[in-house]
Amino acid sequence: MVRIDIISVLPQLIESPFNASIIKRAIEKKIVEIHFHDLKDYSTSKRKQIDDYQFGGGSGMVIMIEPIKKCIDSLKKKRDYKEVIYMTPDAEILNQKTANKLSIEGNLIILCGHYKGVDQRVRDKLITMEISIGDYVLSGGELPAAVLCDSIIRLIPGVLGDETSALTDSFQDGILAPPVYTRPAKFENTNVPKILLSGNKKKIEEWREDKAIERTKKIRPNFFN
Ligand code: ADE
């Protein structure tokens, strides 16, 4: 079983996506185990302080290294972890290749940033990998951590009912997914493409490939560079 430990100053912000749908099923099937840790519980000060002003001045608080180190150390003492990941906008952007890699690697620790972020020494000493979910800034790393977990967990063998389903997602083979249709075959004045109703598997496969390429060229031409 894969274990993911998520460290945050606001664990309530992240718990709900894990209580529904595919992730919930993966947890119930005991394929993955998720644990949340409130950084305040690892504070080394009497006042339960976990952040402080920046040295050198400037707005915004910075999360201190001590509670983070204490939390990570206590986890590492109990089991091995493949990566200690820090969610932050100033990092490489998550893509399907990274999700694939992390889905087969083993236990993970994910640290969520907040305020102005964490003391640089956390990143230098304790973190093995940094991930952004896109070039925009969110209020904290909790939603990005949920996004990362979802992208990883659905790829773990046994999580998706139909094993081929993840393989036909957009990005898995470097192109976007083709359009899909369901009933009714005719809706107002639009019809489902005839080929999909033909029963000709080979022709349908060719059509899907053509449409996937056409869509990728239009929306994400850089994929072909
Ligand atoms: N924290 C705030 N914004 C973020 C982003 N875009 N990706 C990852 N972590 C973040």
PDB file of C-alpha atoms and ligand atoms in Angstrom:
ATOM      1  CA  MET A   1       0.000   0.000   0.000  1.00  0.00           C
ATOM      2  CA  VAL A   2       1.214   3.510  -0.888  1.00  0.00           C
ATOM      3  CA  ARG A   3       1.157   6.046   1.926  1.00  0.00           C
ATOM      4  CA  ILE A   4       0.954   9.799   1.391  1.00  0.00           C
ATOM      5  CA  ASP A   5       1.509  12.164   4.332  1.00  0.00           C
ATOM      6  CA  ILE A   6       0.374  15.750   3.824  1.00  0.00           C
ATOM      7  CA  ILE A   7       1.773  18.445   6.108  1.00  0.00           C
ATOM      8  CA  SER A   8      -0.129  21.718   6.279  1.00  0.00           C
ATOM      9  CA  VAL A   9      -1.011  24.676   8.490  1.00  0.00           C
ATOM     10  CA  LEU A  10      -4.650  24.284   7.398  1.00  0.00           C
ATOM     11  CA  PRO A  11      -5.375  20.559   7.000  1.00  0.00           C
ATOM     12  CA  GLN A  12      -9.159  21.196   6.964  1.00  0.00           C
ATOM     13  CA  LEU A  13      -8.670  22.886   3.604  1.00  0.00           C
ATOM     14  CA  ILE A  14      -7.564  19.687   1.963  1.00  0.00           C
ATOM     15  CA  GLU A  15      -9.514  16.849   3.546  1.00  0.00           C
ATOM     16  CA  SER A  16     -12.737  17.015   1.523  1.00  0.00           C
ATOM     17  CA  PRO A  17     -11.399  16.006  -1.933  1.00  0.00           C
ATOM     18  CA  PHE A  18     -10.236  12.770  -0.312  1.00  0.00           C
ATOM     19  CA  ASN A  19     -13.733  11.902   0.864  1.00  0.00           C
ATOM     20  CA  ALA A  20     -15.316  11.417  -2.546  1.00  0.00           C
ATOM     21  CA  SER A  21     -15.152   9.488  -5.782  1.00  0.00           C
ATOM     22  CA  ILE A  22     -12.002   7.788  -7.067  1.00  0.00           C
ATOM     23  CA  ILE A  23      -9.696   8.822  -4.234  1.00  0.00           C
ATOM     24  CA  LYS A  24     -12.206   7.694  -1.627  1.00  0.00           C
ATOM     25  CA  ARG A  25     -12.524   4.348  -3.389  1.00  0.00           C
ATOM     26  CA  ALA A  26      -8.742   3.942  -3.537  1.00  0.00           C
ATOM     27  CA  ILE A  27      -8.571   4.562   0.210  1.00  0.00           C
ATOM     28  CA  GLU A  28     -11.421   2.135   0.903  1.00  0.00           C
ATOM     29  CA  LYS A  29      -9.773  -0.518  -1.292  1.00  0.00           C
ATOM     30  CA  LYS A  30      -6.628  -0.030   0.823  1.00  0.00           C
ATOM     31  CA  ILE A  31      -4.545   0.812  -2.244  1.00  0.00           C
ATOM     32  CA  VAL A  32      -3.539   4.145  -0.775  1.00  0.00           C
ATOM     33  CA  GLU A  33      -3.436   5.603   2.704  1.00  0.00           C
ATOM     34  CA  ILE A  34      -3.555   9.386   3.254  1.00  0.00           C
ATOM     35  CA  HIS A  35      -2.614  11.087   6.513  1.00  0.00           C
ATOM     36  CA  PHE A  36      -2.909  14.783   7.323  1.00  0.00           C
ATOM     37  CA  HIS A  37      -0.618  16.540   9.759  1.00  0.00           C
ATOM     38  CA  ASP A  38      -1.288  19.922  11.306  1.00  0.00           C
ATOM     39  CA  LEU A  39       1.993  21.799  11.529  1.00  0.00           C
ATOM     40  CA  LYS A  40       0.813  23.510  14.720  1.00  0.00           C
ATOM     41  CA  ASP A  41       1.003  20.133  16.477  1.00  0.00           C
ATOM     42  CA  TYR A  42       4.756  20.135  15.841  1.00  0.00           C
ATOM     43  CA  SER A  43       5.480  23.651  17.036  1.00  0.00           C
ATOM     44  CA  THR A  44       8.529  23.817  19.250  1.00  0.00           C
ATOM     45  CA  SER A  45       7.392  27.010  21.009  1.00  0.00           C
ATOM     46  CA  LYS A  46       5.012  27.394  23.969  1.00  0.00           C
ATOM     47  CA  ARG A  47       2.698  29.665  21.976  1.00  0.00           C
ATOM     48  CA  LYS A  48       2.336  27.029  19.219  1.00  0.00           C
ATOM     49  CA  GLN A  49       4.026  29.463  16.868  1.00  0.00           C
ATOM     50  CA  ILE A  50       4.883  28.102  13.426  1.00  0.00           C
ATOM     51  CA  ASP A  51       5.701  31.248  11.455  1.00  0.00           C
ATOM     52  CA  ASP A  52       7.602  34.477  11.940  1.00  0.00           C
ATOM     53  CA  TYR A  53       8.610  37.722  10.226  1.00  0.00           C
ATOM     54  CA  GLN A  54      11.158  37.617   7.413  1.00  0.00           C
ATOM     55  CA  PHE A  55      14.724  38.533   8.152  1.00  0.00           C
ATOM     56  CA  GLY A  56      15.625  41.613   6.157  1.00  0.00           C
ATOM     57  CA  GLY A  57      12.077  42.956   6.290  1.00  0.00           C
ATOM     58  CA  GLY A  58       9.211  42.606   3.841  1.00  0.00           C
ATOM     59  CA  SER A  59       5.533  41.760   4.075  1.00  0.00           C
ATOM     60  CA  GLY A  60       4.228  38.310   4.917  1.00  0.00           C
ATOM     61  CA  MET A  61       5.113  35.611   7.384  1.00  0.00           C
ATOM     62  CA  VAL A  62       7.474  32.724   6.743  1.00  0.00           C
ATOM     63  CA  ILE A  63       6.969  29.197   8.097  1.00  0.00           C
ATOM     64  CA  MET A  64       9.830  28.240  10.416  1.00  0.00           C
ATOM     65  CA  ILE A  65      12.044  25.218   9.894  1.00  0.00           C
ATOM     66  CA  GLU A  66      11.725  23.624  13.360  1.00  0.00           C
ATOM     67  CA  PRO A  67       8.105  22.381  13.231  1.00  0.00           C
ATOM     68  CA  ILE A  68       8.577  21.138   9.656  1.00  0.00           C
ATOM     69  CA  LYS A  69      11.770  19.278  10.561  1.00  0.00           C
ATOM     70  CA  LYS A  70      10.125  17.777  13.640  1.00  0.00           C
ATOM     71  CA  CYS A  71       7.133  16.535  11.624  1.00  0.00           C
ATOM     72  CA  ILE A  72       9.206  15.113   8.746  1.00  0.00           C
ATOM     73  CA  ASP A  73      11.658  13.446  11.149  1.00  0.00           C
ATOM     74  CA  SER A  74       8.851  11.780  13.087  1.00  0.00           C
ATOM     75  CA  LEU A  75       7.420  10.360   9.839  1.00  0.00           C
ATOM     76  CA  LYS A  76      10.787   9.223   8.486  1.00  0.00           C
ATOM     77  CA  LYS A  77      11.559   7.444  11.742  1.00  0.00           C
ATOM     78  CA  LYS A  78       8.590   5.147  11.162  1.00  0.00           C
ATOM     79  CA  ARG A  79       8.983   4.280   7.462  1.00  0.00           C
ATOM     80  CA  ASP A  80      10.847   5.084   4.252  1.00  0.00           C
ATOM     81  CA  TYR A  81       9.725   7.795   1.870  1.00  0.00           C
ATOM     82  CA  LYS A  82      10.642   8.062  -1.794  1.00  0.00           C
ATOM     83  CA  GLU A  83      10.218  11.853  -2.032  1.00  0.00           C
ATOM     84  CA  VAL A  84       9.546  14.838   0.215  1.00  0.00           C
ATOM     85  CA  ILE A  85       7.655  17.207  -2.066  1.00  0.00           C
ATOM     86  CA  TYR A  86       7.083  20.941  -1.516  1.00  0.00           C
ATOM     87  CA  MET A  87       4.115  22.540  -3.290  1.00  0.00           C
ATOM     88  CA  THR A  88       5.118  26.019  -4.451  1.00  0.00           C
ATOM     89  CA  PRO A  89       4.464  28.226  -7.493  1.00  0.00           C
ATOM     90  CA  ASP A  90       8.205  28.790  -8.041  1.00  0.00           C
ATOM     91  CA  ALA A  91       8.931  25.251  -9.203  1.00  0.00           C
ATOM     92  CA  GLU A  92       8.671  23.013 -12.251  1.00  0.00           C
ATOM     93  CA  ILE A  93       5.096  22.550 -13.411  1.00  0.00           C
ATOM     94  CA  LEU A  94       3.326  19.245 -12.807  1.00  0.00           C
ATOM     95  CA  ASN A  95       2.741  17.169 -15.917  1.00  0.00           C
ATOM     96  CA  GLN A  96       1.514  13.671 -16.729  1.00  0.00           C
ATOM     97  CA  LYS A  97       5.064  12.305 -16.880  1.00  0.00           C
ATOM     98  CA  THR A  98       5.726  13.370 -13.288  1.00  0.00           C
ATOM     99  CA  ALA A  99       2.356  11.968 -12.152  1.00  0.00           C
ATOM    100  CA  ASN A 100       3.162   8.631 -13.831  1.00  0.00           C
ATOM    101  CA  LYS A 101       6.562   8.500 -12.175  1.00  0.00           C
ATOM    102  CA  LEU A 102       5.240   9.322  -8.701  1.00  0.00           C
ATOM    103  CA  SER A 103       2.398   6.791  -9.031  1.00  0.00           C
ATOM    104  CA  ILE A 104       4.840   3.890  -9.034  1.00  0.00           C
ATOM    105  CA  GLU A 105       7.458   5.165  -6.635  1.00  0.00           C
ATOM    106  CA  GLY A 106       6.223   4.518  -3.086  1.00  0.00           C
ATOM    107  CA  ASN A 107       5.497   6.587   0.011  1.00  0.00           C
ATOM    108  CA  LEU A 108       5.440  10.370  -0.313  1.00  0.00           C
ATOM    109  CA  ILE A 109       5.490  13.334   2.042  1.00  0.00           C
ATOM    110  CA  ILE A 110       3.875  16.497   0.681  1.00  0.00           C
ATOM    111  CA  LEU A 111       4.503  19.846   2.378  1.00  0.00           C
ATOM    112  CA  CYS A 112       2.054  22.657   1.652  1.00  0.00           C
ATOM    113  CA  GLY A 113       3.382  26.213   1.654  1.00  0.00           C
ATOM    114  CA  HIS A 114       1.502  29.205   3.080  1.00  0.00           C
ATOM    115  CA  TYR A 115       1.959  32.918   3.629  1.00  0.00           C
ATOM    116  CA  LYS A 116       5.286  33.892   2.026  1.00  0.00           C
ATOM    117  CA  GLY A 117       6.390  30.261   2.004  1.00  0.00           C
ATOM    118  CA  VAL A 118       8.863  28.310   4.083  1.00  0.00           C
ATOM    119  CA  ASP A 119      12.337  29.208   5.334  1.00  0.00           C
ATOM    120  CA  GLN A 120      14.739  28.520   2.443  1.00  0.00           C
ATOM    121  CA  ARG A 121      16.656  26.057   4.635  1.00  0.00           C
ATOM    122  CA  VAL A 122      13.618  23.734   4.565  1.00  0.00           C
ATOM    123  CA  ARG A 123      13.896  23.641   0.775  1.00  0.00           C
ATOM    124  CA  ASP A 124      17.662  23.207   0.866  1.00  0.00           C
ATOM    125  CA  LYS A 125      17.807  20.503   3.530  1.00  0.00           C
ATOM    126  CA  LEU A 126      14.522  18.619   3.782  1.00  0.00           C
ATOM    127  CA  ILE A 127      12.815  18.765   0.395  1.00  0.00           C
ATOM    128  CA  THR A 128      13.737  16.373  -2.448  1.00  0.00           C
ATOM    129  CA  MET A 129      11.326  17.655  -5.093  1.00  0.00           C
ATOM    130  CA  GLU A 130       9.349  20.891  -5.703  1.00  0.00           C
ATOM    131  CA  ILE A 131       6.166  21.038  -7.749  1.00  0.00           C
ATOM    132  CA  SER A 132       3.945  23.859  -9.027  1.00  0.00           C
ATOM    133  CA  ILE A 133       0.527  23.169 -10.538  1.00  0.00           C
ATOM    134  CA  GLY A 134       0.659  26.175 -12.843  1.00  0.00           C
ATOM    135  CA  ASP A 135       1.802  29.739 -13.344  1.00  0.00           C
ATOM    136  CA  TYR A 136      -0.635  31.389 -10.960  1.00  0.00           C
ATOM    137  CA  VAL A 137      -0.516  31.925  -7.219  1.00  0.00           C
ATOM    138  CA  LEU A 138      -2.987  30.287  -4.839  1.00  0.00           C
ATOM    139  CA  SER A 139      -3.334  31.124  -1.152  1.00  0.00           C
ATOM    140  CA  GLY A 140      -1.627  27.939  -0.080  1.00  0.00           C
ATOM    141  CA  GLY A 141      -0.267  24.606  -1.228  1.00  0.00           C
ATOM    142  CA  GLU A 142      -3.311  22.600  -0.023  1.00  0.00           C
ATOM    143  CA  LEU A 143      -5.346  22.682  -3.232  1.00  0.00           C
ATOM    144  CA  PRO A 144      -2.193  22.024  -5.311  1.00  0.00           C
ATOM    145  CA  ALA A 145      -1.432  19.040  -3.030  1.00  0.00           C
ATOM    146  CA  ALA A 146      -4.952  17.689  -3.637  1.00  0.00           C
ATOM    147  CA  VAL A 147      -4.442  18.128  -7.397  1.00  0.00           C
ATOM    148  CA  LEU A 148      -1.103  16.319  -7.238  1.00  0.00           C
ATOM    149  CA  CYS A 149      -2.564  13.454  -5.168  1.00  0.00           C
ATOM    150  CA  ASP A 150      -5.515  13.031  -7.526  1.00  0.00           C
ATOM    151  CA  SER A 151      -3.223  12.920 -10.576  1.00  0.00           C
ATOM    152  CA  ILE A 152      -1.054  10.265  -8.890  1.00  0.00           C
ATOM    153  CA  ILE A 153      -3.674   8.115  -7.174  1.00  0.00           C
ATOM    154  CA  ARG A 154      -5.846   7.513 -10.239  1.00  0.00           C
ATOM    155  CA  LEU A 155      -2.779   6.029 -11.973  1.00  0.00           C
ATOM    156  CA  ILE A 156      -1.969   3.493  -9.262  1.00  0.00           C
ATOM    157  CA  PRO A 157      -2.853   0.016 -10.601  1.00  0.00           C
ATOM    158  CA  GLY A 158      -6.219  -1.181  -9.303  1.00  0.00           C
ATOM    159  CA  VAL A 159      -7.626   2.286  -8.605  1.00  0.00           C
ATOM    160  CA  LEU A 160      -9.561   2.820 -11.826  1.00  0.00           C
ATOM    161  CA  GLY A 161     -12.116   0.123 -12.581  1.00  0.00           C
ATOM    162  CA  ASP A 162     -11.402   0.046 -16.289  1.00  0.00           C
ATOM    163  CA  GLU A 163      -7.645  -0.401 -16.525  1.00  0.00           C
ATOM    164  CA  THR A 164      -7.433   1.031 -20.007  1.00  0.00           C
ATOM    165  CA  SER A 165      -9.152   4.223 -18.979  1.00  0.00           C
ATOM    166  CA  ALA A 166      -6.063   6.064 -17.693  1.00  0.00           C
ATOM    167  CA  LEU A 167      -4.119   5.012 -20.774  1.00  0.00           C
ATOM    168  CA  THR A 168      -6.531   6.836 -23.071  1.00  0.00           C
ATOM    169  CA  ASP A 169      -6.503  10.086 -21.068  1.00  0.00           C
ATOM    170  CA  SER A 170      -5.206  13.267 -22.611  1.00  0.00           C
ATOM    171  CA  PHE A 171      -1.383  13.521 -22.339  1.00  0.00           C
ATOM    172  CA  GLN A 172      -0.735   9.795 -21.758  1.00  0.00           C
ATOM    173  CA  ASP A 173       0.561   9.418 -25.307  1.00  0.00           C
ATOM    174  CA  GLY A 174       1.638  13.023 -25.786  1.00  0.00           C
ATOM    175  CA  ILE A 175      -1.606  14.231 -27.370  1.00  0.00           C
ATOM    176  CA  LEU A 176      -4.985  15.422 -26.162  1.00  0.00           C
ATOM    177  CA  ALA A 177      -7.899  12.975 -25.967  1.00  0.00           C
ATOM    178  CA  PRO A 178     -10.424  12.844 -28.853  1.00  0.00           C
ATOM    179  CA  PRO A 179     -14.030  14.085 -28.390  1.00  0.00           C
ATOM    180  CA  VAL A 180     -16.489  11.631 -26.831  1.00  0.00           C
ATOM    181  CA  TYR A 181     -20.268  11.296 -27.203  1.00  0.00           C
ATOM    182  CA  THR A 182     -23.140   9.443 -25.549  1.00  0.00           C
ATOM    183  CA  ARG A 183     -26.912   9.188 -25.990  1.00  0.00           C
ATOM    184  CA  PRO A 184     -28.952  10.723 -27.498  1.00  0.00           C
ATOM    185  CA  ALA A 185     -27.477  10.253 -30.987  1.00  0.00           C
ATOM    186  CA  LYS A 186     -29.468  13.278 -32.128  1.00  0.00           C
ATOM    187  CA  PHE A 187     -29.852  16.344 -29.883  1.00  0.00           C
ATOM    188  CA  GLU A 188     -31.745  19.343 -31.266  1.00  0.00           C
ATOM    189  CA  ASN A 189     -30.062  19.830 -34.639  1.00  0.00           C
ATOM    190  CA  THR A 190     -26.735  18.103 -33.879  1.00  0.00           C
ATOM    191  CA  ASN A 191     -25.907  14.483 -34.606  1.00  0.00           C
ATOM    192  CA  VAL A 192     -23.183  12.279 -33.185  1.00  0.00           C
ATOM    193  CA  PRO A 193     -20.529  11.649 -35.911  1.00  0.00           C
ATOM    194  CA  LYS A 194     -21.844   8.745 -38.030  1.00  0.00           C
ATOM    195  CA  ILE A 195     -18.622   6.795 -37.850  1.00  0.00           C
ATOM    196  CA  LEU A 196     -19.099   6.233 -34.097  1.00  0.00           C
ATOM    197  CA  LEU A 197     -22.405   4.473 -34.771  1.00  0.00           C
ATOM    198  CA  SER A 198     -20.973   2.318 -37.581  1.00  0.00           C
ATOM    199  CA  GLY A 199     -19.608  -0.490 -35.397  1.00  0.00           C
ATOM    200  CA  ASN A 200     -16.412  -0.473 -37.491  1.00  0.00           C
ATOM    201  CA  LYS A 201     -13.762  -0.641 -34.744  1.00  0.00           C
ATOM    202  CA  LYS A 202     -10.804   0.038 -37.016  1.00  0.00           C
ATOM    203  CA  LYS A 203     -12.407   3.054 -38.664  1.00  0.00           C
ATOM    204  CA  ILE A 204     -13.503   4.392 -35.268  1.00  0.00           C
ATOM    205  CA  GLU A 205      -9.953   4.070 -33.927  1.00  0.00           C
ATOM    206  CA  GLU A 206      -8.598   5.950 -36.983  1.00  0.00           C
ATOM    207  CA  TRP A 207     -11.234   8.671 -36.577  1.00  0.00           C
ATOM    208  CA  ARG A 208     -10.350   9.090 -32.891  1.00  0.00           C
ATOM    209  CA  GLU A 209      -6.668   9.378 -33.681  1.00  0.00           C
ATOM    210  CA  ASP A 210      -7.308  11.960 -36.404  1.00  0.00           C
ATOM    211  CA  LYS A 211      -9.532  14.002 -34.098  1.00  0.00           C
ATOM    212  CA  ALA A 212      -7.008  13.807 -31.252  1.00  0.00           C
ATOM    213  CA  ILE A 213      -4.259  15.104 -33.543  1.00  0.00           C
ATOM    214  CA  GLU A 214      -6.519  17.809 -34.989  1.00  0.00           C
ATOM    215  CA  ARG A 215      -7.509  18.979 -31.493  1.00  0.00           C
ATOM    216  CA  THR A 216      -3.919  18.960 -30.248  1.00  0.00           C
ATOM    217  CA  LYS A 217      -2.679  20.956 -33.294  1.00  0.00           C
ATOM    218  CA  LYS A 218      -5.366  23.546 -32.666  1.00  0.00           C
ATOM    219  CA  ILE A 219      -5.221  23.867 -28.864  1.00  0.00           C
ATOM    220  CA  ARG A 220      -1.672  22.820 -27.937  1.00  0.00           C
ATOM    221  CA  PRO A 221       0.516  23.057 -31.081  1.00  0.00           C
ATOM    222  CA  ASN A 222       3.656  23.104 -28.888  1.00  0.00           C
ATOM    223  CA  PHE A 223       3.124  19.344 -28.232  1.00  0.00           C
ATOM    224  CA  PHE A 224       4.452  18.675 -31.732  1.00  0.00           C
ATOM    225  CA  ASN A 225       7.627  20.739 -31.321  1.00  0.00           C
TER     226      ASN A 225
HETATM  227  N1  ADE B   1       1.078  27.387  -3.801  1.00  0.00           N
HETATM  228  C1  ADE B   1       0.531  28.540  -4.224  1.00  0.00           C
HETATM  229  N2  ADE B   1       0.359  28.546  -5.542  1.00  0.00           N
HETATM  230  C2  ADE B   1       0.812  27.333  -5.995  1.00  0.00           C
HETATM  231  C3  ADE B   1       0.906  26.731  -7.267  1.00  0.00           C
HETATM  232  N3  ADE B   1       0.522  27.356  -8.382  1.00  0.00           N
HETATM  233  N4  ADE B   1       1.407  25.487  -7.342  1.00  0.00           N
HETATM  234  C4  ADE B   1       1.818  24.846  -6.226  1.00  0.00           C
HETATM  235  N5  ADE B   1       1.769  25.366  -5.005  1.00  0.00           N
HETATM  236  C5  ADE B   1       1.263  26.597  -4.871  1.00  0.00           C
END
